[in-house]
mmCIF file of C-alpha atoms in Angstrom:
data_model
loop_
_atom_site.group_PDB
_atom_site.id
_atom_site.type_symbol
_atom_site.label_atom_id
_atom_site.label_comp_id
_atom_site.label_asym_id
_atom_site.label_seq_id
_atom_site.Cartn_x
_atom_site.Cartn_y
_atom_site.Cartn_z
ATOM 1 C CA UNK W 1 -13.046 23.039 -28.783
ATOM 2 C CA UNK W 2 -9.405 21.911 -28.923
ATOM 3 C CA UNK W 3 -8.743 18.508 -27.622
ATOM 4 C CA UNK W 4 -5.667 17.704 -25.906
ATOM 5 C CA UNK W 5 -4.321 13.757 -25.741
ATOM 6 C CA UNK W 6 -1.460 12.232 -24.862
ATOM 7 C CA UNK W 7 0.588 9.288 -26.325
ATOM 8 C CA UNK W 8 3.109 6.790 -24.853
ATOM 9 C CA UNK W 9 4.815 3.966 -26.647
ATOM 10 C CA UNK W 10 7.082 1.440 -25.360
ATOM 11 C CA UNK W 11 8.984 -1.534 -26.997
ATOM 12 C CA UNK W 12 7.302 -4.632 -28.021
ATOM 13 C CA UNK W 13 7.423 -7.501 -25.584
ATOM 14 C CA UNK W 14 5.852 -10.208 -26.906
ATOM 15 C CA UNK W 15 7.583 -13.377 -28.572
ATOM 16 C CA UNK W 16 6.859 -14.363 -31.640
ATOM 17 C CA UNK W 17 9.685 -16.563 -32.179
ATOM 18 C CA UNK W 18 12.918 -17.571 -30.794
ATOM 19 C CA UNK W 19 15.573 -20.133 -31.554
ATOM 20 C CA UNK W 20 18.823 -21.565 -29.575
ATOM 21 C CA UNK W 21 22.343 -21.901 -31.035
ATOM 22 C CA UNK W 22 25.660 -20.754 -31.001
ATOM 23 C CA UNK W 23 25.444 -17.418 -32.444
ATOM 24 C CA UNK W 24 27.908 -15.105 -30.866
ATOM 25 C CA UNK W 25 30.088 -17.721 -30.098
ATOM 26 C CA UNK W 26 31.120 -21.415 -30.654
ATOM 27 C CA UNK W 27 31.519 -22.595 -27.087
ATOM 28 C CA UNK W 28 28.531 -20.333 -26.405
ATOM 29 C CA UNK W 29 24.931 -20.962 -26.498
ATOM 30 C CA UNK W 30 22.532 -18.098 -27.185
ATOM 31 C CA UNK W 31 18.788 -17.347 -26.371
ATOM 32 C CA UNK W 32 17.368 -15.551 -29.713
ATOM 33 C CA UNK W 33 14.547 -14.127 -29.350
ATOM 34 C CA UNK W 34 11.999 -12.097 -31.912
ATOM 35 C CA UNK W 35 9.711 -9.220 -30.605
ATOM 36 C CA UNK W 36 8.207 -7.575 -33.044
ATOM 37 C CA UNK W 37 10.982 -5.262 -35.108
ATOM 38 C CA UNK W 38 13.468 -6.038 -33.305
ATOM 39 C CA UNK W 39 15.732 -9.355 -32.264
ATOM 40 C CA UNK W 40 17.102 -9.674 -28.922
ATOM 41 C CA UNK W 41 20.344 -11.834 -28.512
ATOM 42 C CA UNK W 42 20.692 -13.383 -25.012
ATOM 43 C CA UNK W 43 23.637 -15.414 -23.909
ATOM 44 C CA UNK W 44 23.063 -18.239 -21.344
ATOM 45 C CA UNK W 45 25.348 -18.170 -17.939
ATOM 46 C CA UNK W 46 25.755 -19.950 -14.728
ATOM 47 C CA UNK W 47 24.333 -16.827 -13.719
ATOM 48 C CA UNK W 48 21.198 -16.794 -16.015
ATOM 49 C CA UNK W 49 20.485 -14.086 -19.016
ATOM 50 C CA UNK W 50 22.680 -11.945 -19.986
ATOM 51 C CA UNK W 51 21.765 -9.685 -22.454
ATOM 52 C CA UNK W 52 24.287 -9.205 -25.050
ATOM 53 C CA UNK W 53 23.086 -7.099 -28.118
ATOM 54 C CA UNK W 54 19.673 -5.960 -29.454
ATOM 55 C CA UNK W 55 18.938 -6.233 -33.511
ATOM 56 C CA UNK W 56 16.551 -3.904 -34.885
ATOM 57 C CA UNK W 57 15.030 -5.197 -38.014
ATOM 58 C CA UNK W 58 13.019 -2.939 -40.638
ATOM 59 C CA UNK W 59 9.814 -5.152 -40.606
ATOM 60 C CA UNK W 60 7.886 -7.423 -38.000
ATOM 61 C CA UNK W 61 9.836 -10.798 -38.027
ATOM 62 C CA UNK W 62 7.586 -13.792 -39.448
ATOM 63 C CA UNK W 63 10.218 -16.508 -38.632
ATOM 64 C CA UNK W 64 14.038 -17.366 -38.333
ATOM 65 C CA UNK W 65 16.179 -20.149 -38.223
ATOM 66 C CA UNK W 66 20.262 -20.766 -37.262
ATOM 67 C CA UNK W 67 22.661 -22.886 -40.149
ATOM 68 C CA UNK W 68 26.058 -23.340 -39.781
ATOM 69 C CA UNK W 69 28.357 -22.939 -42.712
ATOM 70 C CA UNK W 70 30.845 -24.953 -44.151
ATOM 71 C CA UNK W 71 34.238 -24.311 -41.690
ATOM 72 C CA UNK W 72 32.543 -22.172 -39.510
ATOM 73 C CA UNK W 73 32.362 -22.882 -35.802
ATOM 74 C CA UNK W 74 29.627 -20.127 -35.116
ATOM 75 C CA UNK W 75 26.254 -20.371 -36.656
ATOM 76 C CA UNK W 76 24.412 -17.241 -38.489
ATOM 77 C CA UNK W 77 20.674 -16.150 -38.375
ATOM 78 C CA UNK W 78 18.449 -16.204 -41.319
ATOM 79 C CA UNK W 79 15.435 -13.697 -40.637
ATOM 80 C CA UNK W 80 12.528 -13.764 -42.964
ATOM 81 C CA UNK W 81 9.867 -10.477 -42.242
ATOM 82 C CA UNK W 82 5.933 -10.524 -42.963
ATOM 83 C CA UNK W 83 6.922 -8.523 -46.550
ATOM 84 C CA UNK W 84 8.965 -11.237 -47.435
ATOM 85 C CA UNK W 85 12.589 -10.161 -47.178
ATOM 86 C CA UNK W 86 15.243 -11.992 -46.094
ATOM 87 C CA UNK W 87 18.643 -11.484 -44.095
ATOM 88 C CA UNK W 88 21.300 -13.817 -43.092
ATOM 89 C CA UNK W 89 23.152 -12.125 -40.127
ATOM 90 C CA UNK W 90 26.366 -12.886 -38.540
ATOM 91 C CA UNK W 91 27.818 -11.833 -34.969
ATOM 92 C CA UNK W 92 31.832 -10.789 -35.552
ATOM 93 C CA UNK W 93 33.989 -8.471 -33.792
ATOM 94 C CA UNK W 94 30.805 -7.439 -31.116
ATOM 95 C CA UNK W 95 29.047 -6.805 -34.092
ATOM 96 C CA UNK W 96 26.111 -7.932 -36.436
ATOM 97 C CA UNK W 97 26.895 -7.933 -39.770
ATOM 98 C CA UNK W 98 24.558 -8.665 -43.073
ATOM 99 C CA UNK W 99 25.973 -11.396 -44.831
ATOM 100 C CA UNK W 100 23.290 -11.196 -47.668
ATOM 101 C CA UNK W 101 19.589 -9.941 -48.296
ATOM 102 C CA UNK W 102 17.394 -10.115 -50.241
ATOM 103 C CA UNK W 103 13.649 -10.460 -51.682
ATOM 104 C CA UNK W 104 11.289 -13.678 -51.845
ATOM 105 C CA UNK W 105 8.027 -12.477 -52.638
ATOM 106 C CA UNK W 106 6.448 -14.133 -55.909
ATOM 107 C CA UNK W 107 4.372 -11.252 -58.645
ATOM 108 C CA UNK W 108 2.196 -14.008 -58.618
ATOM 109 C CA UNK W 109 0.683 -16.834 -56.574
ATOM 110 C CA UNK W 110 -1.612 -17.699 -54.057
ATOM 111 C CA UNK W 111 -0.361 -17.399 -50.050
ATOM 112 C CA UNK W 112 0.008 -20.850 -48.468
ATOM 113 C CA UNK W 113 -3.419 -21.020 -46.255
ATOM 114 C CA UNK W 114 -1.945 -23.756 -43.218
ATOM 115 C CA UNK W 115 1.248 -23.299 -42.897
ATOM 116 C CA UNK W 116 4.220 -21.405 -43.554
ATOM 117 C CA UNK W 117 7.520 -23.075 -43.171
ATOM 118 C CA UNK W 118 11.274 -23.000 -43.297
ATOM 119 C CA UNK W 119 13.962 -25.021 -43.356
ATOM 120 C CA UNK W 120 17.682 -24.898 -44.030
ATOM 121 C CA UNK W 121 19.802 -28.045 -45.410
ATOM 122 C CA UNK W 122 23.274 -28.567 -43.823
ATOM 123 C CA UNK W 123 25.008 -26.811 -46.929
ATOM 124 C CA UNK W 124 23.188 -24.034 -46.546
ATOM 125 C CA UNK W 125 20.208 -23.804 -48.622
ATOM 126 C CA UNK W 126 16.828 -22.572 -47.545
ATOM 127 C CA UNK W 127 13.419 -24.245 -48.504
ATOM 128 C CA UNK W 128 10.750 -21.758 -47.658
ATOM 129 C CA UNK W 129 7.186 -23.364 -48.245
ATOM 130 C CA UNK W 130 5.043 -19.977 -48.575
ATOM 131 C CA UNK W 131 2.746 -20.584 -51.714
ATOM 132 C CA UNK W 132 0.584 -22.751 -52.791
ATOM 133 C CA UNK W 133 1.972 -25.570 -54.908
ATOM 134 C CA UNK W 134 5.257 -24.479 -54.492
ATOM 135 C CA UNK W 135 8.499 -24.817 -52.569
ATOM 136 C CA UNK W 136 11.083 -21.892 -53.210
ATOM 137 C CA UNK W 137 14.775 -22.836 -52.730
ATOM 138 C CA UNK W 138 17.271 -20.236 -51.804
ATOM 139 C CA UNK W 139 21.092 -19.936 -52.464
ATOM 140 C CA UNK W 140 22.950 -17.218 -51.190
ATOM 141 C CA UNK W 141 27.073 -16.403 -50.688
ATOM 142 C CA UNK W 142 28.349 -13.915 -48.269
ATOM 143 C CA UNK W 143 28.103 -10.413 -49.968
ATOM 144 C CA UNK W 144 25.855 -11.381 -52.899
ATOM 145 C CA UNK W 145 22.408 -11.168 -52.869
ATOM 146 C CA UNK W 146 20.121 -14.369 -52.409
ATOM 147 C CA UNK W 147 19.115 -16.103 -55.410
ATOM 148 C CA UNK W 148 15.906 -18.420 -55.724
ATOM 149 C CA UNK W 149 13.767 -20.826 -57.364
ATOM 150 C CA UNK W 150 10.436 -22.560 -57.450
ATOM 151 C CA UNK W 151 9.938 -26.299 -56.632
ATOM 152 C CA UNK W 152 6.809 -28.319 -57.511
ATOM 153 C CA UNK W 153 4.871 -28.932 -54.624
ATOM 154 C CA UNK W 154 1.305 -30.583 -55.125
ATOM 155 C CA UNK W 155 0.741 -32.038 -51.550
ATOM 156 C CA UNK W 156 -2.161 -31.062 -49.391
ATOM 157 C CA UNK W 157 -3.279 -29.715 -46.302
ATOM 158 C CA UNK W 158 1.089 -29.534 -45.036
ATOM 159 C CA UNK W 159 1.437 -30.244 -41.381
ATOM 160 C CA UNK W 160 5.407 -29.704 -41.122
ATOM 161 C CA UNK W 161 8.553 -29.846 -43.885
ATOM 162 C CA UNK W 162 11.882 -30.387 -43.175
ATOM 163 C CA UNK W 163 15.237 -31.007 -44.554
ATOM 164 C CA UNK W 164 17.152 -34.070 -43.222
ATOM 165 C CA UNK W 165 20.127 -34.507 -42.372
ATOM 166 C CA UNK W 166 21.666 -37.161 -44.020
ATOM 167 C CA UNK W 167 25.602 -36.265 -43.589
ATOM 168 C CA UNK W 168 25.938 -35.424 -47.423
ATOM 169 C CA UNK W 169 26.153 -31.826 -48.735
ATOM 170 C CA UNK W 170 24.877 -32.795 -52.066
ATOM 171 C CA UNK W 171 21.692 -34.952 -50.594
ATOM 172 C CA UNK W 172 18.659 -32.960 -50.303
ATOM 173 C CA UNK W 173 16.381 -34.522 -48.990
ATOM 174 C CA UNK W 174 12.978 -33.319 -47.238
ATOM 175 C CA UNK W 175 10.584 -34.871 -44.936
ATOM 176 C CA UNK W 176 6.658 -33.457 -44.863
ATOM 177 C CA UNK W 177 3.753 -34.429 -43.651
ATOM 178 C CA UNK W 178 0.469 -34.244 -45.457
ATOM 179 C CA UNK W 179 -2.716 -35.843 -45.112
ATOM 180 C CA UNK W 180 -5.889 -36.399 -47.749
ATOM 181 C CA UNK W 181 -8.841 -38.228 -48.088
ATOM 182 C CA UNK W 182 -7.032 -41.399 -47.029
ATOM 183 C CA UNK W 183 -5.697 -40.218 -43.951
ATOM 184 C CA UNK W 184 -2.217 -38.830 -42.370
ATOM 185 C CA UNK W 185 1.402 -39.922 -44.392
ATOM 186 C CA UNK W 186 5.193 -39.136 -43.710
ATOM 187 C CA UNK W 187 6.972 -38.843 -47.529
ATOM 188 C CA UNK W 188 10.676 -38.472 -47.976
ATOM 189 C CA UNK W 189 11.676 -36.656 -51.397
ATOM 190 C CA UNK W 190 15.289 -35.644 -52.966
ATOM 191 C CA UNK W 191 15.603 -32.651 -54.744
ATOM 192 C CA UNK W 192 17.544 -32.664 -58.249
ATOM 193 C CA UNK W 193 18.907 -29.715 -58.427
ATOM 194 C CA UNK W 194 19.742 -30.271 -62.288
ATOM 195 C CA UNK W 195 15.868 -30.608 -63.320
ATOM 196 C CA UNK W 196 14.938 -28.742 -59.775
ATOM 197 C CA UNK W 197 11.866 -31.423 -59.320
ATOM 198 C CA UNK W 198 11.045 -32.783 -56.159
ATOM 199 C CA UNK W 199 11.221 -36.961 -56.583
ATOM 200 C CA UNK W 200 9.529 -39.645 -54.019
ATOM 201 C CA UNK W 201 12.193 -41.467 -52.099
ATOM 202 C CA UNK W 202 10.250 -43.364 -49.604
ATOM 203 C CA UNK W 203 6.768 -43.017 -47.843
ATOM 204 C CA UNK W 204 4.654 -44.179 -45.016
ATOM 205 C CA UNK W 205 1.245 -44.295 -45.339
ATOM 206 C CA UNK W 206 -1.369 -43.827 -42.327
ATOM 207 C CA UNK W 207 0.774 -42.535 -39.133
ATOM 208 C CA UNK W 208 -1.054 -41.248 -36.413
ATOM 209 C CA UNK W 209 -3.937 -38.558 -37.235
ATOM 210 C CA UNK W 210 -2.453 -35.992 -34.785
ATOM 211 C CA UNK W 211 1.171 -36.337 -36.045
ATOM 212 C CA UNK W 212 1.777 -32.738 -36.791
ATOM 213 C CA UNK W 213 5.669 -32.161 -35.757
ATOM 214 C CA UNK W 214 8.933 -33.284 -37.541
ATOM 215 C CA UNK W 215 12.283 -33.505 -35.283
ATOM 216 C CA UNK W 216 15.413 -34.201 -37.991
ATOM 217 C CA UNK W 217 18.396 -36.506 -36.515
ATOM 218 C CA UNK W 218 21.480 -35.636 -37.148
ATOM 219 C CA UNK W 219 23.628 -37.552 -39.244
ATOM 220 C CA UNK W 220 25.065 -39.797 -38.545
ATOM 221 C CA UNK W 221 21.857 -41.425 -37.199
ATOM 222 C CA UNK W 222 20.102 -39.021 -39.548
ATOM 223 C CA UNK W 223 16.343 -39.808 -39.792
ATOM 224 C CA UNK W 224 13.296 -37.785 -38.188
ATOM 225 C CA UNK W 225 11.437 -37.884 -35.069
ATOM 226 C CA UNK W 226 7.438 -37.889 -36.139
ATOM 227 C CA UNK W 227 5.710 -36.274 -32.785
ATOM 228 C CA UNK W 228 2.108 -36.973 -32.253
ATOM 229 C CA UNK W 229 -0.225 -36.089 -29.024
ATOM 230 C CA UNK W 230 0.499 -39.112 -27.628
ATOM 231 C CA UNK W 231 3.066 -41.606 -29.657
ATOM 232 C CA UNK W 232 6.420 -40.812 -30.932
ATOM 233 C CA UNK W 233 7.698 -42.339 -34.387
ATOM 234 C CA UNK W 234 11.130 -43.050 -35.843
ATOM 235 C CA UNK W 235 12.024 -42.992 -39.673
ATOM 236 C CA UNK W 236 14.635 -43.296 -41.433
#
């Protein structure tokens, strides 16, 4: 007996990210939003939404994050997908163009189990914590691929990692919260990127037990905003 059914698809609606910058234009500020396999680029008006171009992306988007470049007014959009490929995309001419792409996935190593997180320093690298024990650092250039390395990273149980802004290209230095047997701590490490370790520049033991969010400051305040349920904190 021959059965007969029908099928109906439709675009994905729901969010699973979105960010807010000045993508398509300097003096304007954009509503990015991820759905699914595709990106949808939104610019804000006295009028409300208007939308102003739709990205479709070969893989479900796991995360993405705006930078800035050196002497550029507009900022681009890194993308990183669930198979572990990244794009950095720029809006030019009513266009998107692919600045650079590439791969990040490891042949070996174990899938970060709390948290996976990204970051990008003011000069443009990205710190992508993904795997256990490990921090991978990403350089790219317009019209090159990405290149990347591994970091040291033997801190457990991650709540949030971030780069701070401390108004120096050639300072990298990241903010992360951890906890362990003796509780919840903020640390503050620099990156060498001679020996590419990680080394301790400052920490603070015991902060609140729910602290789970870092805000960076820009420079030149610089700093980080530590959010917990029901306290705020300010380091420097």
């Amino acid at each position: 007996m021959p059965i007969s059914y029908c099928v109906s698809s439709k675009k994905a609606s729901v969010v699973s990210e979105s960010v807010v910058g000045n993508f398509t234009g300097h003096e304007h500020v954009n509503l990015i939003v991820a759905r699914g396999n595709r990106i949808d680029v939104q610019l804000v008006s006295p009028e409300g939404l208007k939308n102003v171009c739709e990205i479709p992306i070969y893989g479900q988007v796991l995360t993405m994050a705006l930078v800035r470049c050196k002497r550029e007014k507009r900022q681009s959009l890194v993308v990183v997908t669930e198979k572990w490929q990244m794009a950095v995309l720029t809006y030019r001419d009513g266009k998107v163009i692919t600045r650079t792409a590439g791969a990040l996935a490891d042949q070996s190593g174990r899938a970060s189990d709390n948290l996976f997180s990204l970051t990008i320093h003011r000069s443009g690298l990205v710190a992508i914590r993904a795997y256990e024990g490990s921090v991978k650092m990403i350089q790219w250039e317009p019209g090159t691929d990405v290149r990347s390395f591994n970091v040291r990273f033997d801190y457990p149980n991650v709540s949030d990692f971030k780069f701070i802004d401390t108004g120096v290209d050639d300072t990298y230095r990241i903010a992360f919260i951890y906890d362990d047997d003796h509780g919840k701590h903020l640390q503050f490490s620099d990156l060498n990127m001679h020996d590419k370790e990680l080394h301790t520049f400052s920490r603070q033991a015991s902060i609140a037990a729910d602290a789970s969010v870092l805000i960076p400051v820009p420079a030149p305040i610089s700093g980080v905003l530590v959010l917990a349920a029901n306290s705020i904190l300010y380091k420097s």
